[in-house]
């Protein structure tokens, strides 16, 4: 459904876009990110209208969301989310490139054969070059290794990330889906090369608290920040599934969430957490976002958005008071156990 680029030069971003955003530092780096960032995982492929993607990206920038998170295989099909972002960059956002932090990743399967997956220098270098072509950028701000490749020496993967920075193709580097031990190892290797680890991406929500403890401590020791994904548990921490699985929902059509993941236990927990949110005057999604941001080590939470209204609702999570001790205790009663995950 992507159509040709049509620049709208009448659009100008909100001049007050930075006024009320409490930007957070990524570890001990100089990089500041908004507490809620826009992830382009599932709503920016060729199956979605370009005008919707454009409207969401422009609205995000209007509200001070300066960080956009991509990966080489986001779509569908693979690569199309980067192409969509590139089109909106050319038509609308190019004059503001220096105000935007663009992140992309490589590590999962991207093209056939032995060099289109994993953590080798060949794959990471070729993938980043392809990402730059698709987005039309000269460099990305953050380049992540998307997952640990146990068949490739970590020294090689770290060397490829360092080489990307030295070649001027990336400004910062990060890793995603790494264990605490591998975060520590790759951070040490990168430090020796002179390119510090800046960001680590884990899955984190009230239903998946595994980053608490060892991972968060490893990230803090490394001087990096946490950029957490799936803070809404693929929609299970929204009002979408409070009455079961509706027809046409993500659980009925996504490769990443199935109806088996929306158990009665999950629904009951979500309903209880929704009551906590309502007592605060928030939606369940807003409570879930506010909760993952309660720890200063969380630099940013990545959220998707299929519409401007959904984006606005998520960003409105930043309004209101911090969670109080009694509210946190009530969340603990219905969330996954500290450091654990629900059996789904």
Short mmCIF file of C-alpha atoms in Angstrom, two decimals:
data_model
loop_
_atom_site.label_atom_id
_atom_site.label_comp_id
_atom_site.label_asym_id
_atom_site.label_seq_id
_atom_site.Cartn_x
_atom_site.Cartn_y
_atom_site.Cartn_z
CA UNK A 1 0.00 0.00 0.00
CA UNK A 2 3.05 2.26 -0.07
CA UNK A 3 2.68 4.95 -2.73
CA UNK A 4 5.06 7.46 -4.24
CA UNK A 5 6.56 10.22 -2.11
CA UNK A 6 4.55 13.42 -1.99
CA UNK A 7 6.27 16.14 -0.03
CA UNK A 8 4.06 18.40 2.06
CA UNK A 9 6.18 21.48 2.55
CA UNK A 10 3.36 23.21 4.41
CA UNK A 11 4.04 21.08 7.50
CA UNK A 12 6.21 22.61 10.18
CA UNK A 13 6.92 20.84 13.48
CA UNK A 14 5.56 22.23 16.72
CA UNK A 15 7.99 24.91 17.94
CA UNK A 16 7.30 23.85 21.55
CA UNK A 17 8.08 20.16 20.91
CA UNK A 18 10.94 20.04 23.44
CA UNK A 19 9.35 22.06 26.21
CA UNK A 20 7.84 19.34 28.38
CA UNK A 21 9.82 16.20 27.46
CA UNK A 22 12.03 14.89 30.32
CA UNK A 23 14.85 13.46 28.19
CA UNK A 24 16.93 10.73 29.79
CA UNK A 25 20.64 10.03 29.45
CA UNK A 26 21.75 6.72 27.96
CA UNK A 27 23.98 5.42 30.73
CA UNK A 28 27.15 7.47 31.05
CA UNK A 29 27.10 8.62 27.43
CA UNK A 30 26.26 12.07 26.12
CA UNK A 31 23.18 10.73 24.32
CA UNK A 32 19.75 11.89 25.52
CA UNK A 33 16.58 10.06 24.48
CA UNK A 34 12.89 10.67 25.10
CA UNK A 35 11.38 8.41 27.76
CA UNK A 36 9.02 6.96 25.14
CA UNK A 37 10.44 6.30 21.67
CA UNK A 38 8.77 5.20 18.44
CA UNK A 39 9.48 1.65 17.31
CA UNK A 40 8.81 0.81 13.66
CA UNK A 41 8.60 -2.95 14.16
CA UNK A 42 5.12 -3.92 12.93
CA UNK A 43 3.20 -0.91 11.59
CA UNK A 44 5.47 0.57 8.92
CA UNK A 45 5.74 -2.12 6.26
CA UNK A 46 4.24 -2.27 2.77
CA UNK A 47 0.97 -3.58 4.21
CA UNK A 48 0.21 -0.19 5.79
CA UNK A 49 -0.62 3.11 4.07
CA UNK A 50 2.29 5.50 3.72
CA UNK A 51 0.13 8.44 4.79
CA UNK A 52 -0.59 6.79 8.15
CA UNK A 53 3.13 6.18 8.72
CA UNK A 54 3.85 9.77 7.76
CA UNK A 55 1.19 11.11 10.10
CA UNK A 56 2.50 9.02 13.03
CA UNK A 57 6.13 10.02 12.44
CA UNK A 58 5.27 13.71 12.13
CA UNK A 59 3.10 13.64 15.25
CA UNK A 60 5.84 11.87 17.19
CA UNK A 61 8.33 14.58 16.24
CA UNK A 62 5.77 17.26 17.11
CA UNK A 63 5.67 15.80 20.61
CA UNK A 64 9.42 15.65 21.10
CA UNK A 65 9.90 11.98 20.24
CA UNK A 66 13.32 12.30 18.68
CA UNK A 67 14.23 8.60 18.67
CA UNK A 68 13.10 6.15 15.96
CA UNK A 69 13.95 2.46 16.30
CA UNK A 70 14.32 0.22 13.23
CA UNK A 71 15.89 -3.07 12.18
CA UNK A 72 16.93 -4.46 8.82
CA UNK A 73 14.11 -7.04 8.80
CA UNK A 74 11.23 -4.87 10.03
CA UNK A 75 8.30 -4.83 7.64
CA UNK A 76 6.73 -6.81 6.10
CA UNK A 77 8.51 -7.52 3.84
CA UNK A 78 12.03 -7.31 5.25
CA UNK A 79 13.56 -3.88 4.75
CA UNK A 80 10.30 -2.09 4.06
CA UNK A 81 10.09 -0.28 7.42
CA UNK A 82 13.48 1.31 6.72
CA UNK A 83 12.26 2.24 3.24
CA UNK A 84 9.10 3.79 4.69
CA UNK A 85 11.12 5.82 7.14
CA UNK A 86 13.41 6.92 4.32
CA UNK A 87 10.44 8.17 2.33
CA UNK A 88 9.07 10.19 5.23
CA UNK A 89 12.55 11.52 5.91
CA UNK A 90 12.81 12.79 2.34
CA UNK A 91 9.30 14.23 2.23
CA UNK A 92 9.07 15.77 5.70
CA UNK A 93 11.86 15.21 8.21
CA UNK A 94 15.07 15.80 6.25
CA UNK A 95 15.47 19.42 7.42
CA UNK A 96 15.45 18.12 11.01
CA UNK A 97 17.86 15.19 10.62
CA UNK A 98 20.21 16.58 13.25
CA UNK A 99 17.35 16.55 15.78
CA UNK A 100 16.56 12.86 15.23
CA UNK A 101 18.23 9.73 16.62
CA UNK A 102 17.82 6.85 14.16
CA UNK A 103 18.65 3.34 15.36
CA UNK A 104 18.74 0.15 13.33
CA UNK A 105 19.79 -3.43 13.97
CA UNK A 106 21.11 -6.57 12.30
CA UNK A 107 21.34 -10.08 13.65
CA UNK A 108 18.30 -12.06 12.56
CA UNK A 109 17.79 -13.62 9.13
CA UNK A 110 17.72 -11.05 6.34
CA UNK A 111 18.70 -12.74 3.05
CA UNK A 112 19.38 -16.35 1.95
CA UNK A 113 22.66 -18.11 2.37
CA UNK A 114 25.31 -18.25 5.09
CA UNK A 115 26.01 -14.49 5.15
CA UNK A 116 22.51 -13.13 5.78
CA UNK A 117 22.15 -13.97 9.46
CA UNK A 118 24.11 -14.02 12.71
CA UNK A 119 26.93 -11.87 14.00
CA UNK A 120 29.77 -12.08 11.51
CA UNK A 121 31.67 -9.03 10.35
CA UNK A 122 30.56 -9.74 6.78
CA UNK A 123 26.86 -9.84 7.64
CA UNK A 124 26.83 -6.85 9.99
CA UNK A 125 28.82 -4.67 7.59
CA UNK A 126 26.73 -5.57 4.55
CA UNK A 127 23.47 -5.18 6.47
CA UNK A 128 24.36 -1.73 7.74
CA UNK A 129 25.31 -0.61 4.23
CA UNK A 130 21.93 -1.87 2.96
CA UNK A 131 20.11 -0.10 5.81
CA UNK A 132 21.80 3.17 4.89
CA UNK A 133 20.68 2.74 1.27
CA UNK A 134 17.09 2.00 2.26
CA UNK A 135 16.80 4.95 4.62
CA UNK A 136 18.86 7.32 2.48
CA UNK A 137 21.04 8.19 5.46
CA UNK A 138 24.78 8.76 5.51
CA UNK A 139 24.95 7.27 9.00
CA UNK A 140 22.70 5.90 11.73
CA UNK A 141 22.93 7.21 15.25
CA UNK A 142 22.80 3.77 16.88
CA UNK A 143 23.69 0.40 15.35
CA UNK A 144 22.72 -2.70 17.34
CA UNK A 145 23.61 -6.35 17.08
CA UNK A 146 20.08 -7.75 17.28
CA UNK A 147 20.86 -11.03 19.05
CA UNK A 148 23.84 -13.01 20.30
CA UNK A 149 25.30 -15.40 17.71
CA UNK A 150 26.96 -18.19 19.67
CA UNK A 151 28.66 -19.54 16.53
CA UNK A 152 30.57 -16.30 15.93
CA UNK A 153 33.30 -15.17 18.34
CA UNK A 154 32.10 -12.20 20.30
CA UNK A 155 35.41 -10.52 19.48
CA UNK A 156 34.40 -10.51 15.80
CA UNK A 157 30.95 -9.08 16.47
CA UNK A 158 32.37 -6.36 18.72
CA UNK A 159 35.00 -5.59 16.09
CA UNK A 160 32.31 -5.15 13.44
CA UNK A 161 30.38 -2.73 15.66
CA UNK A 162 33.55 -0.77 16.38
CA UNK A 163 34.42 -0.70 12.66
CA UNK A 164 30.99 0.77 11.85
CA UNK A 165 31.71 3.70 14.17
CA UNK A 166 35.24 4.19 12.84
CA UNK A 167 33.91 4.18 9.27
CA UNK A 168 31.45 6.96 10.13
CA UNK A 169 28.42 4.73 9.49
CA UNK A 170 27.22 4.80 13.12
CA UNK A 171 27.73 7.10 16.08
CA UNK A 172 26.88 4.70 18.91
CA UNK A 173 26.53 0.93 19.25
CA UNK A 174 24.28 -1.37 21.22
CA UNK A 175 23.17 -4.97 21.61
CA UNK A 176 19.74 -6.56 21.90
CA UNK A 177 18.57 -9.84 23.41
CA UNK A 178 21.93 -10.46 25.10
CA UNK A 179 22.39 -12.27 28.41
CA UNK A 180 23.90 -10.41 31.38
CA UNK A 181 27.16 -12.32 30.92
CA UNK A 182 27.41 -11.45 27.24
CA UNK A 183 26.57 -7.80 27.93
CA UNK A 184 29.52 -7.68 30.29
CA UNK A 185 31.82 -9.43 27.80
CA UNK A 186 30.87 -7.31 24.79
CA UNK A 187 31.09 -4.12 26.84
CA UNK A 188 34.63 -5.05 27.90
CA UNK A 189 35.63 -5.85 24.32
CA UNK A 190 34.18 -2.61 22.98
CA UNK A 191 35.84 -0.61 25.73
CA UNK A 192 39.21 -2.07 24.74
CA UNK A 193 38.54 -1.08 21.12
CA UNK A 194 37.61 2.47 22.15
CA UNK A 195 33.91 2.32 21.26
CA UNK A 196 31.79 2.11 24.43
CA UNK A 197 28.56 0.15 24.61
CA UNK A 198 25.78 2.74 24.76
CA UNK A 199 22.44 0.92 24.74
CA UNK A 200 21.07 -2.54 25.52
CA UNK A 201 17.64 -3.66 24.32
CA UNK A 202 15.75 -6.31 26.32
CA UNK A 203 12.10 -7.27 26.34
CA UNK A 204 10.59 -5.81 29.53
CA UNK A 205 7.09 -5.38 30.89
CA UNK A 206 4.99 -6.10 33.95
CA UNK A 207 4.48 -9.57 32.45
CA UNK A 208 8.18 -10.15 31.68
CA UNK A 209 10.52 -8.86 34.38
CA UNK A 210 13.59 -10.92 33.50
CA UNK A 211 15.83 -7.85 32.90
CA UNK A 212 15.54 -6.94 36.58
CA UNK A 213 18.54 -7.96 38.60
CA UNK A 214 21.53 -9.37 36.71
CA UNK A 215 20.91 -7.74 33.32
CA UNK A 216 20.12 -4.29 34.69
CA UNK A 217 23.19 -4.52 36.91
CA UNK A 218 25.42 -5.56 33.97
CA UNK A 219 24.08 -2.68 31.89
CA UNK A 220 24.72 -0.23 34.70
CA UNK A 221 28.27 -1.50 35.24
CA UNK A 222 28.92 -1.14 31.51
CA UNK A 223 27.81 2.50 31.63
CA UNK A 224 25.04 1.81 29.11
CA UNK A 225 21.32 2.55 29.14
CA UNK A 226 18.30 0.29 28.73
CA UNK A 227 16.02 0.75 25.72
CA UNK A 228 13.22 -1.69 26.54
CA UNK A 229 10.89 -3.18 23.95
CA UNK A 230 7.41 -4.75 24.22
CA UNK A 231 6.55 -2.76 27.38
CA UNK A 232 2.87 -3.43 26.62
CA UNK A 233 3.46 -7.19 26.28
CA UNK A 234 2.35 -7.23 22.64
CA UNK A 235 -0.94 -5.58 23.56
CA UNK A 236 -1.78 -7.76 26.55
CA UNK A 237 -1.17 -4.76 28.79
CA UNK A 238 -3.76 -2.66 27.00
CA UNK A 239 -7.55 -2.70 27.07
CA UNK A 240 -7.52 -4.83 23.91
CA UNK A 241 -7.74 -8.19 25.68
CA UNK A 242 -9.59 -7.37 28.89
CA UNK A 243 -12.62 -9.32 27.64
CA UNK A 244 -10.76 -12.07 25.81
CA UNK A 245 -9.40 -12.19 22.26
CA UNK A 246 -11.36 -10.01 19.82
CA UNK A 247 -11.61 -10.99 16.18
CA UNK A 248 -8.94 -9.36 14.04
CA UNK A 249 -6.65 -8.57 16.98
CA UNK A 250 -2.90 -9.13 16.85
CA UNK A 251 -3.25 -12.42 18.72
CA UNK A 252 -5.26 -13.83 15.78
CA UNK A 253 -2.88 -12.73 13.00
CA UNK A 254 0.64 -12.13 14.31
CA UNK A 255 3.66 -14.42 14.26
CA UNK A 256 4.75 -12.88 17.59
CA UNK A 257 1.55 -13.34 19.61
CA UNK A 258 -1.05 -16.10 19.54
CA UNK A 259 -4.34 -16.79 21.25
CA UNK A 260 -2.43 -19.26 23.46
CA UNK A 261 -0.58 -16.27 24.94
CA UNK A 262 -3.83 -14.68 26.12
CA UNK A 263 -4.69 -17.12 28.88
CA UNK A 264 -7.41 -16.61 31.47
CA UNK A 265 -4.69 -15.97 34.05
CA UNK A 266 -3.19 -13.24 31.86
CA UNK A 267 -6.61 -11.66 31.33
CA UNK A 268 -7.38 -11.69 35.06
CA UNK A 269 -4.03 -10.10 35.87
CA UNK A 270 -4.59 -7.45 33.21
CA UNK A 271 -8.04 -6.66 34.61
CA UNK A 272 -6.58 -6.22 38.10
CA UNK A 273 -3.81 -3.98 36.77
CA UNK A 274 -6.41 -2.03 34.83
CA UNK A 275 -8.14 -1.24 38.12
CA UNK A 276 -4.85 0.13 39.45
CA UNK A 277 -4.54 2.27 36.34
CA UNK A 278 -8.12 3.53 36.57
CA UNK A 279 -7.56 4.62 40.17
CA UNK A 280 -4.70 6.77 38.85
CA UNK A 281 -6.83 8.18 36.05
CA UNK A 282 -4.79 6.29 33.44
CA UNK A 283 -5.33 3.53 30.92
CA UNK A 284 -3.68 0.15 31.43
CA UNK A 285 -1.18 0.91 28.66
CA UNK A 286 -0.25 4.21 30.29
CA UNK A 287 0.30 2.48 33.64
CA UNK A 288 2.45 -0.18 31.94
CA UNK A 289 4.66 2.47 30.35
CA UNK A 290 4.92 4.52 33.52
CA UNK A 291 5.89 1.35 35.39
CA UNK A 292 8.82 0.37 33.11
CA UNK A 293 10.10 3.95 33.34
CA UNK A 294 10.07 3.99 37.14
CA UNK A 295 13.75 2.94 37.19
CA UNK A 296 16.23 5.61 36.09
CA UNK A 297 18.32 2.91 34.40
CA UNK A 298 15.57 2.61 31.79
CA UNK A 299 16.53 5.27 29.28
CA UNK A 300 13.56 4.77 26.98
CA UNK A 301 10.61 2.49 26.27
CA UNK A 302 9.94 1.58 22.64
CA UNK A 303 6.30 1.59 21.55
CA UNK A 304 4.64 0.98 18.22
CA UNK A 305 1.68 2.96 16.95
CA UNK A 306 -0.79 2.16 14.19
CA UNK A 307 -2.42 5.58 14.41
CA UNK A 308 -1.84 9.09 15.72
CA UNK A 309 -4.51 8.53 18.37
CA UNK A 310 -2.71 5.44 19.68
CA UNK A 311 0.60 7.30 19.72
CA UNK A 312 -0.91 10.22 21.64
CA UNK A 313 -2.47 7.89 24.19
CA UNK A 314 0.88 6.19 24.83
CA UNK A 315 2.77 9.47 25.13
CA UNK A 316 0.18 10.75 27.59
CA UNK A 317 1.53 8.13 30.02
CA UNK A 318 4.16 10.71 30.96
CA UNK A 319 1.54 12.96 32.50
CA UNK A 320 0.56 12.71 36.13
CA UNK A 321 2.39 11.69 39.27
CA UNK A 322 5.07 9.07 39.81
CA UNK A 323 3.91 5.68 41.04
CA UNK A 324 3.67 5.60 44.82
CA UNK A 325 4.87 2.73 47.01
CA UNK A 326 1.34 1.41 47.58
CA UNK A 327 0.66 1.41 43.84
CA UNK A 328 3.91 -0.40 43.11
CA UNK A 329 3.03 -2.99 45.73
CA UNK A 330 -0.38 -3.52 44.13
CA UNK A 331 1.25 -3.93 40.70
CA UNK A 332 3.57 -6.55 42.19
CA UNK A 333 0.55 -8.59 43.31
CA UNK A 334 -0.65 -9.04 39.73
CA UNK A 335 2.49 -8.74 37.61
CA UNK A 336 5.07 -11.44 36.97
CA UNK A 337 7.34 -12.12 39.94
CA UNK A 338 10.35 -9.82 40.24
CA UNK A 339 13.01 -11.02 37.82
CA UNK A 340 10.64 -13.59 36.27
CA UNK A 341 8.04 -13.97 33.56
CA UNK A 342 4.54 -15.35 33.26
CA UNK A 343 4.24 -18.93 31.93
CA UNK A 344 2.84 -18.04 28.52
#
